[in-house]
Coordinates of C-alpha atoms in Angstrom, one line a residue:
M8 CA 0.0 0.0 0.0
E9 CA 1.2 3.5 -0.7
E10 CA 2.5 5.4 2.3
D11 CA 0.3 8.4 1.5
Y12 CA -2.8 6.3 1.3
I13 CA -2.0 4.7 4.8
K14 CA -1.6 8.2 6.3
L15 CA -4.9 9.4 4.8
I16 CA -6.8 6.4 6.1
F17 CA -5.4 6.7 9.6
G18 CA -6.1 10.4 9.6
L19 CA -9.7 9.9 8.5
K20 CA -10.3 7.2 11.1
L21 CA -8.8 9.3 13.9
K22 CA -10.9 12.3 13.1
Q23 CA -14.1 10.2 12.9
I24 CA -13.4 8.6 16.3
R25 CA -12.6 12.0 17.9
T26 CA -15.7 13.6 16.4
E27 CA -17.9 10.7 17.6
K28 CA -16.6 11.2 21.1
N29 CA -17.4 14.9 20.9
L30 CA -13.8 15.9 21.4
S31 CA -12.2 18.9 19.9
L32 CA -8.5 18.9 18.7
F33 CA -7.7 20.9 21.8
G34 CA -9.5 18.3 24.0
L35 CA -7.7 15.4 22.4
S36 CA -4.4 17.2 22.8
K37 CA -5.1 17.7 26.4
I38 CA -5.9 14.1 27.3
S39 CA -3.2 12.6 25.1
G40 CA -0.4 15.0 25.7
L41 CA 0.2 15.3 21.9
S42 CA 0.3 18.8 20.5
K43 CA -2.8 20.2 18.7
S44 CA -0.7 21.0 15.5
Y45 CA 0.7 17.4 15.5
L46 CA -2.8 15.9 15.7
N47 CA -4.0 18.2 13.0
E48 CA -1.3 17.0 10.7
I49 CA -2.2 13.4 11.4
E50 CA -5.9 14.0 10.7
N51 CA -5.0 15.7 7.4
G52 CA -2.9 12.7 6.2
K53 CA 0.4 14.5 6.5
K54 CA 2.0 12.5 9.2
Y55 CA 1.7 8.9 10.5
P56 CA 2.3 8.6 14.3
K57 CA 4.9 6.2 15.7
P58 CA 3.6 3.1 17.5
D59 CA 4.0 4.6 21.0
K60 CA 1.8 7.6 20.0
I61 CA -0.8 5.2 18.5
V62 CA -0.8 3.3 21.8
T63 CA -1.5 6.6 23.7
L64 CA -4.3 7.6 21.3
S65 CA -5.8 4.1 21.6
E66 CA -5.8 4.2 25.4
K67 CA -7.2 7.7 25.7
L68 CA -9.9 7.2 23.0
N69 CA -10.7 3.7 24.4
V70 CA -10.3 2.1 20.9
P71 CA -8.4 -1.1 20.3
Y72 CA -4.9 -0.6 18.8
D73 CA -5.6 -3.1 16.0
Q74 CA -8.8 -1.1 15.0
M75 CA -6.8 2.1 15.0
V76 CA -4.1 0.8 12.6
S77 CA -6.4 -1.4 10.4
L78 CA -6.9 -0.2 6.9
K79 CA -10.5 -1.4 6.9
L80 CA -13.0 1.4 7.0
D81 CA -16.5 1.4 8.5
K82 CA -19.6 1.9 6.3
N83 CA -19.5 5.7 6.5
L84 CA -15.9 5.9 5.2
A85 CA -15.8 2.9 2.9
P86 CA -16.6 4.7 -0.4
I87 CA -14.0 7.4 0.5
G88 CA -11.4 4.7 0.9
E89 CA -12.3 3.3 -2.5
L90 CA -11.8 6.8 -4.0
L91 CA -8.4 7.3 -2.3
R92 CA -7.3 3.7 -3.2
S93 CA -8.2 4.4 -6.9
K94 CA -5.4 7.1 -6.9
I95 CA -7.7 9.4 -8.7
F96 CA -6.3 12.4 -6.9
K97 CA -2.8 11.4 -8.2
E98 CA -3.9 10.8 -11.8
I99 CA -5.7 14.1 -12.3
P100 CA -3.6 17.2 -12.0
L101 CA -6.0 19.0 -9.6
E102 CA -3.8 22.1 -9.7
L103 CA -5.1 22.8 -13.3
F104 CA -8.5 23.5 -11.8
G105 CA -7.0 25.6 -8.9
I106 CA -7.7 22.7 -6.4
K107 CA -5.3 21.5 -3.8
E108 CA -5.4 17.8 -2.8
S109 CA -5.2 18.8 0.8
H110 CA -8.4 20.8 0.5
L111 CA -10.3 17.9 -0.9
I112 CA -9.1 15.6 1.8
D113 CA -10.2 18.2 4.4
I114 CA -13.7 18.3 2.9
V115 CA -13.8 14.5 3.0
A116 CA -12.7 14.5 6.6
N117 CA -15.1 17.2 7.8
A118 CA -18.3 15.7 6.3
P119 CA -17.7 12.0 5.7
A120 CA -21.4 11.0 5.6
K121 CA -22.3 13.7 3.1
V122 CA -19.2 13.1 0.9
N123 CA -20.0 9.4 1.1
A124 CA -23.5 10.0 -0.3
F125 CA -22.1 12.3 -3.0
I126 CA -19.4 9.8 -4.1
S127 CA -21.9 7.0 -4.1
T128 CA -24.2 9.0 -6.3
I129 CA -21.5 9.8 -8.8
I130 CA -20.5 6.1 -8.9
K131 CA -24.1 5.0 -9.6
I132 CA -24.5 7.5 -12.3
A133 CA -21.2 6.4 -13.9
Q134 CA -22.2 2.8 -13.8
H135 CA -25.7 3.4 -15.1
Y136 CA -24.4 5.3 -18.2
N137 CA -21.3 3.1 -18.6
F138 CA -19.1 6.1 -17.7
T139 CA -15.6 4.6 -18.0
R140 CA -12.2 5.9 -16.7
E141 CA -11.5 7.1 -20.3
N142 CA -14.8 9.0 -20.4
F143 CA -13.9 10.6 -17.1
F144 CA -10.4 11.7 -18.3
L145 CA -11.8 13.1 -21.6
A146 CA -14.6 14.9 -19.8
S147 CA -12.0 16.5 -17.4
V148 CA -9.9 17.8 -20.4
R149 CA -13.1 19.2 -22.0
S150 CA -14.0 20.9 -18.8
F151 CA -10.4 22.3 -18.6
Q152 CA -10.8 23.7 -22.2
E153 CA -14.2 25.2 -21.4
A154 CA -12.8 26.8 -18.2
N155 CA -10.1 28.5 -20.3
N156 CA -12.4 29.5 -23.2
N157 CA -10.4 27.0 -25.2
Y158 CA -7.6 29.5 -25.7
F159 CA -4.1 28.8 -24.3
G160 CA -1.8 31.8 -24.7
D161 CA 1.3 29.9 -23.5
I162 CA 1.0 27.4 -26.3
E163 CA 0.2 30.1 -28.9
L164 CA 3.5 31.8 -27.7
Q165 CA 5.4 28.5 -28.1
V166 CA 4.0 28.2 -31.7
S167 CA 5.2 31.7 -32.4
K168 CA 8.7 30.8 -31.1
F169 CA 8.7 27.7 -33.2
I170 CA 7.8 29.6 -36.3
E171 CA 10.5 32.1 -35.7
A172 CA 13.1 29.5 -34.8
Y173 CA 12.5 27.5 -38.1
Q174 CA 11.7 30.5 -40.3
I175 CA 8.3 29.2 -41.4
D176 CA 6.4 31.4 -43.9
T177 CA 3.0 31.7 -42.4
N178 CA 1.7 33.8 -45.3
H179 CA 1.3 30.6 -47.2
S180 CA -0.1 27.1 -46.5
I181 CA 2.4 25.1 -44.5
S182 CA 3.3 21.8 -46.4
A183 CA 3.7 18.5 -44.8
K184 CA 7.1 18.2 -46.4
D185 CA 8.3 21.4 -44.6
L186 CA 7.4 19.8 -41.3
E187 CA 8.7 16.4 -42.2
D188 CA 12.1 17.9 -43.0
I189 CA 12.3 19.5 -39.5
L190 CA 11.4 16.2 -37.8
I191 CA 14.1 14.4 -39.7
E192 CA 16.9 17.1 -39.6
E193 CA 16.3 18.5 -36.1
Y194 CA 14.9 15.5 -34.2
D195 CA 16.4 12.5 -36.0
Y196 CA 13.1 11.0 -36.9
K197 CA 12.8 8.0 -39.3
I198 CA 9.5 8.2 -41.2
I199 CA 8.0 5.1 -42.9
H200 CA 5.0 5.8 -45.1
D201 CA 3.6 2.4 -46.0
E202 CA 4.0 0.1 -43.0
L203 CA 0.6 0.4 -41.3
S204 CA -1.3 -0.2 -44.6
K205 CA 0.1 -3.8 -44.5
Y206 CA -2.1 -4.7 -41.5
K207 CA -5.8 -4.8 -42.0
A208 CA -6.5 -4.7 -38.3
L209 CA -4.8 -1.2 -38.2
D210 CA -7.1 0.3 -40.8
N211 CA -8.3 3.0 -38.4
L212 CA -4.8 4.1 -37.3
R213 CA -3.1 7.1 -39.0
S214 CA 0.2 6.8 -37.2
V215 CA 2.3 4.9 -34.7
Y216 CA 5.4 6.3 -33.0
V217 CA 8.2 4.0 -31.8
P218 CA 10.2 6.1 -29.2
K219 CA 13.3 3.9 -28.9
T220 CA 14.2 4.3 -32.6
K221 CA 12.3 7.6 -33.2
T222 CA 10.4 5.9 -35.9
L223 CA 7.1 7.3 -37.1
L224 CA 4.9 4.8 -39.0
L225 CA 2.2 6.3 -41.2
T226 CA -0.7 4.8 -43.2
N227 CA -1.0 5.5 -46.9
E228 CA -4.7 6.5 -46.5
I229 CA -4.0 9.9 -45.0
D230 CA -4.2 13.0 -47.2
E231 CA -1.8 16.0 -47.2
G232 CA -3.6 17.9 -44.4
Q233 CA -3.8 14.9 -42.1
R234 CA -0.1 14.2 -42.7
A235 CA 0.8 17.8 -41.8
F236 CA -1.3 17.6 -38.6
I237 CA 0.5 14.4 -37.5
Y238 CA 3.9 15.9 -38.2
A239 CA 2.9 19.1 -36.3
K240 CA 1.8 17.0 -33.3
E241 CA 5.2 15.2 -33.2
L242 CA 6.9 18.5 -33.4
A243 CA 4.9 19.7 -30.5
Y244 CA 5.9 16.8 -28.3
N245 CA 9.6 17.5 -29.1
F246 CA 9.5 21.3 -29.0
L247 CA 7.5 21.5 -25.8
G248 CA 9.6 18.8 -24.2
I249 CA 6.6 16.5 -23.5
K250 CA 7.7 13.0 -22.4
E251 CA 4.4 11.5 -21.0
R252 CA 2.6 11.0 -24.3
L253 CA 0.4 8.7 -26.4
F254 CA 2.1 6.8 -29.3
T255 CA -0.8 6.2 -31.7
F256 CA -3.2 8.5 -33.6
P257 CA -6.0 8.1 -32.9
W258 CA -5.2 6.8 -29.4
I259 CA -6.0 3.1 -28.5
K260 CA -5.5 3.3 -24.8
F261 CA -3.9 5.6 -22.2
D262 CA -2.5 4.9 -18.8
T263 CA -2.5 8.4 -17.1
F264 CA -4.4 11.6 -17.2
D265 CA -1.2 13.4 -18.2
Q266 CA -1.1 11.5 -21.4
V267 CA -4.6 12.7 -22.3
L268 CA -3.8 16.3 -21.3
N269 CA -0.5 16.3 -23.2
N270 CA -2.3 14.8 -26.3
F271 CA -4.6 17.8 -26.1
Y272 CA -1.7 20.2 -25.8
A273 CA 0.1 18.7 -28.8
S274 CA -3.1 18.8 -30.9
Y275 CA -3.6 22.5 -29.9
F276 CA 0.0 23.2 -30.9
A277 CA -0.6 21.5 -34.3
G278 CA -3.8 23.4 -35.0
A279 CA -2.1 26.7 -34.1
L280 CA 0.9 25.9 -36.3
T281 CA -1.0 24.7 -39.4
I282 CA -3.7 27.4 -39.1
P283 CA -1.7 30.5 -37.9
K284 CA -3.6 33.0 -35.8
E285 CA -2.9 36.2 -37.8
M286 CA -4.0 34.6 -41.1
I287 CA -7.3 33.2 -39.9
V288 CA -8.2 36.4 -38.1
G289 CA -7.7 38.4 -41.2
L290 CA -9.9 36.0 -43.3
L291 CA -12.6 36.0 -40.6
E292 CA -12.6 39.8 -40.3
D293 CA -13.3 40.2 -44.1
I294 CA -16.2 37.7 -43.9
F295 CA -17.7 39.2 -40.8
E296 CA -17.6 42.8 -42.2
K297 CA -19.9 42.0 -45.1
D298 CA -23.7 42.5 -44.9
V299 CA -24.4 39.2 -46.6
F300 CA -22.8 35.9 -45.8
D301 CA -20.0 35.2 -48.4
R302 CA -20.2 31.4 -48.8
V303 CA -17.4 31.4 -51.4
S304 CA -15.0 33.3 -49.1
F305 CA -15.8 31.1 -46.1
L306 CA -15.1 27.9 -48.2
M307 CA -11.9 29.5 -49.5
A308 CA -10.9 30.3 -45.9
I309 CA -11.1 26.6 -45.0
K310 CA -9.1 25.7 -48.1
A311 CA -6.5 28.4 -47.4
F312 CA -4.8 26.1 -44.9
N313 CA -3.2 22.7 -45.2
A314 CA -5.7 21.4 -42.7
S315 CA -9.0 19.4 -42.6
P316 CA -12.3 21.2 -42.1
E317 CA -12.4 19.7 -38.6
S318 CA -9.1 21.4 -37.7
F319 CA -10.4 24.7 -39.2
Y320 CA -13.6 24.5 -37.1
Q321 CA -11.5 23.5 -34.0
R322 CA -9.4 26.6 -34.6
L323 CA -12.5 28.8 -34.7
T324 CA -13.2 27.7 -31.1
N325 CA -9.8 29.1 -30.1
I326 CA -9.9 32.3 -32.1
L327 CA -13.5 33.5 -31.8
P328 CA -13.5 33.8 -28.0
E329 CA -10.1 35.3 -27.7
V330 CA -9.9 37.7 -30.7
F331 CA -13.6 38.5 -31.4
N332 CA -14.9 38.1 -27.8
I333 CA -17.5 35.6 -29.1
Q334 CA -17.6 33.3 -26.1
D335 CA -21.0 31.7 -26.3
L336 CA -20.5 28.9 -28.7
F337 CA -20.6 25.1 -29.2
F338 CA -18.6 22.7 -31.3
L339 CA -20.0 19.4 -32.4
R340 CA -18.8 16.4 -34.4
F341 CA -21.4 13.9 -35.6
T342 CA -20.8 10.6 -37.4
H343 CA -23.4 8.8 -39.6
K344 CA -23.4 5.5 -41.5
V345 CA -25.3 5.6 -44.8
N346 CA -28.9 4.3 -44.5
S347 CA -28.5 3.6 -40.8
G348 CA -31.0 6.3 -39.7
R349 CA -28.8 7.0 -36.7
F350 CA -26.5 9.9 -35.9
H351 CA -23.9 9.8 -33.1
L352 CA -22.5 12.9 -31.4
K353 CA -18.9 11.9 -30.8
K354 CA -17.3 15.1 -29.7
E355 CA -18.6 18.4 -28.2
L356 CA -17.4 21.5 -26.6
H357 CA -19.5 24.2 -24.9
L358 CA -18.1 27.6 -24.0
S359 CA -19.8 29.9 -21.4
H360 CA -23.0 27.8 -21.2
Q361 CA -24.1 24.2 -21.6
H362 CA -25.6 25.0 -25.0
S363 CA -28.0 22.9 -27.0
P364 CA -27.6 20.4 -28.4
R365 CA -25.7 18.1 -26.2
A366 CA -24.9 14.4 -26.3
N367 CA -27.6 12.2 -24.9
E368 CA -27.3 8.6 -23.7
R369 CA -31.0 7.9 -23.6
N370 CA -31.2 6.5 -27.2
E371 CA -33.3 9.5 -28.2
H372 CA -33.5 10.9 -31.8
Y373 CA -31.6 14.1 -32.4
C374 CA -33.6 16.8 -34.2
R375 CA -33.4 16.2 -38.0
R376 CA -33.8 19.9 -38.6
W377 CA -30.3 20.6 -37.5
V378 CA -27.9 21.7 -40.3
S379 CA -25.4 19.3 -38.7
L380 CA -27.5 16.3 -39.7
Q381 CA -28.8 17.8 -43.0
V382 CA -25.3 18.2 -44.4
L383 CA -24.6 14.5 -43.5
N384 CA -27.7 13.4 -45.4
E385 CA -26.8 15.5 -48.4
I386 CA -23.2 14.3 -48.7
S387 CA -24.2 10.7 -48.3
T388 CA -26.3 11.0 -51.4
N389 CA -23.9 12.9 -53.7
D390 CA -20.3 12.7 -54.8
N391 CA -19.1 15.9 -53.1
D392 CA -15.9 15.8 -51.0
H393 CA -17.2 18.6 -48.8
Q394 CA -20.8 19.6 -48.1
F395 CA -21.3 23.0 -46.3
D396 CA -24.3 24.9 -45.1
I397 CA -25.3 27.6 -42.7
Q398 CA -28.5 28.0 -40.6
I399 CA -30.0 30.1 -37.9
S400 CA -31.4 27.6 -35.4
N401 CA -34.2 28.8 -33.1
Y402 CA -34.7 26.7 -30.0
T403 CA -38.2 27.9 -29.2
N404 CA -38.4 26.0 -25.9
E405 CA -35.2 27.6 -24.7
G406 CA -35.6 31.1 -26.2
R407 CA -32.2 31.0 -27.9
K408 CA -31.0 31.3 -31.4
Y409 CA -27.7 30.2 -32.9
L410 CA -25.9 30.9 -36.1
V411 CA -24.6 27.4 -37.0
L412 CA -21.9 26.7 -39.6
S413 CA -21.5 23.1 -40.6
S414 CA -19.3 21.0 -42.9
A415 CA -19.6 17.3 -43.8
T416 CA -16.9 15.1 -45.2
K417 CA -16.4 11.4 -45.9
D418 CA -14.6 9.4 -43.2
P419 CA -11.6 8.0 -45.0
F420 CA -11.1 5.2 -42.5
S421 CA -14.6 3.8 -42.3
E422 CA -16.5 2.5 -45.3
D423 CA -19.9 4.2 -45.8
Y424 CA -19.3 6.6 -42.8
Y425 CA -19.5 10.4 -42.9
R426 CA -18.9 13.0 -40.3
S427 CA -20.0 16.6 -39.8
I428 CA -18.3 19.4 -37.9
S429 CA -20.3 22.3 -36.7
V430 CA -19.8 25.5 -34.8
G431 CA -22.8 27.3 -33.3
L432 CA -22.7 30.9 -32.1
L433 CA -25.3 32.2 -29.7
I434 CA -27.1 35.2 -31.3
N435 CA -26.9 38.0 -28.8
K436 CA -25.9 41.6 -28.8
Q437 CA -22.2 40.8 -28.7
L438 CA -22.5 38.6 -31.9
Q439 CA -24.6 41.3 -33.6
R440 CA -21.8 43.8 -33.0
K441 CA -19.2 41.5 -34.4
I442 CA -21.0 39.9 -37.4
N443 CA -22.8 42.1 -39.9
F444 CA -24.4 39.4 -42.1
L445 CA -26.7 38.1 -39.3
S446 CA -29.6 39.8 -41.1
D447 CA -28.9 38.2 -44.4
S448 CA -32.3 36.9 -45.7
N449 CA -30.6 34.1 -47.6
I450 CA -29.6 32.3 -44.4
V451 CA -32.2 29.7 -43.7
K452 CA -34.0 30.1 -40.4
Q453 CA -35.2 26.9 -38.8
E454 CA -37.3 26.1 -35.7
V455 CA -35.5 23.2 -34.0
G456 CA -35.7 21.0 -31.0
V457 CA -33.1 18.9 -29.2
T458 CA -34.5 15.4 -29.5
C459 CA -37.8 14.3 -31.1
E460 CA -38.9 12.9 -27.7
R461 CA -38.6 16.4 -26.2
C462 CA -39.8 18.6 -29.1
T463 CA -43.0 20.7 -29.2
I464 CA -42.9 21.4 -32.9
E465 CA -46.2 20.2 -34.4
N466 CA -46.6 18.5 -37.8
C467 CA -42.8 18.1 -38.2
E468 CA -42.2 16.4 -41.5
V469 CA -38.9 14.8 -40.3
R470 CA -40.0 13.7 -36.8
Q471 CA -38.5 10.3 -35.9
A472 CA -40.4 9.6 -32.7
P473 CA -43.4 11.1 -30.8
P474 CA -42.7 13.6 -28.0
M475 CA -43.0 10.9 -25.3
V476 CA -41.0 12.8 -22.7
L477 CA -43.2 15.9 -23.1
E478 CA -46.3 13.8 -23.1
E479 CA -45.2 12.2 -19.8
D480 CA -44.5 15.6 -18.3
E481 CA -47.9 16.9 -19.3
K482 CA -49.6 13.8 -17.8
N483 CA -47.7 14.3 -14.5
L484 CA -48.7 18.0 -14.5
E485 CA -52.4 17.1 -15.1
I486 CA -52.2 14.6 -12.2
E487 CA -50.6 17.3 -10.0
M488 CA -53.3 19.8 -10.8
I489 CA -56.1 17.3 -10.0
V490 CA -54.5 16.4 -6.7
E491 CA -54.4 20.1 -5.8
E492 CA -58.0 20.4 -6.7
L493 CA -58.9 17.4 -4.5
K494 CA -57.0 18.8 -1.6
T495 CA -58.8 22.1 -1.9
K496 CA -62.2 20.4 -2.3
F497 CA -61.9 18.2 0.8
N498 CA -59.9 20.6 2.9
T499 CA -63.1 21.9 4.5

């Protein structure tokens, strides 16, 4: 057992015993002869007392010595013990969220019964929705992004230093060859382009890095933009001095939270390198200044960089909050298999609020009026490489409108699969000040819901299921009203 864990368990048990006997720290200090500060450090898991001190505490508290030193916790503290044993406090860098581990332990120690109930609730929810350790780590990173408005100035600064150090011309699209040369010449990489394609089981992998020989294996299936992104991530790991990292793209498994967080940092670096801040800001300013939406200019802006539409949309979530002060936005990535009738929300980010739509685990049907799903339907029935559309979505139940930009492309690694990437901007006074084309009559305005099961839109031609949740709510409301009437009727 880890020494820190043993200290924490003993401290929790001592505090529980002292509290049950209505003793203050001062009182325990007085009867045991141990200083108040020393006892406080024991209870906070900072010190473990020597055997003679445990004997003294055992005698004065009238608790058997074996019970004092046992790592077995009673019912009230058992879930907390499981939490501590899981090493979750060690795996997640709490300092990123401004939290000290000692503060959490103090909360646990001060209200064990209430914390026990809270932890048990979280565990039950996680089990009910099959919320895995991986889900938890990814959700933690997403929360970290949202807390920082998905803009990380220190990484942007490192990208600027990298560009200056290697004299990269950011006025033009950065080629994969330029980045490959830096990997080979500066970091002694060996790059093999056709190895992964030999293994059918690896058809979903873009790259594998072998650290011992600094060998980067790539699949033949990636395009120029994907190749540039992979190279840029490898450069990030090296230039930023990141050691704790993932070795496949996309990842297969990870062992620590640091690997997940560093994967995000490397991806952010890659996006900022392949889509330079100054260039994308200039393009967006030109588009936002016009009174009508310039579809051609927007599509040209996407193509101006050696990057996928997804990387471009991801970069929007960095730039819009920081440069244009557009902070109320969401990012979504849907996947869809042809003729399946199902759409899966695989990635999402919400800045400032928990905007609609959000992923749901209730097997409900997402609103088919969303432009995110419409572009997927369109590209699956034509030969286009890229399907784009724009929409103003009005969530009538929530009283909110969003300007939504959405692109769909074929998934190169999955047969008959397509994916859409969308950015939705909450229409408020701030957005109206920044974007002039919001009044463009050519932009389709659509009444939308979240899921069919929760939608009030009547006679919807694309409804996939009846509004069962709303019907249940209405039934419960009717029952509640009748009960109130009965209470009033028979109250006299």
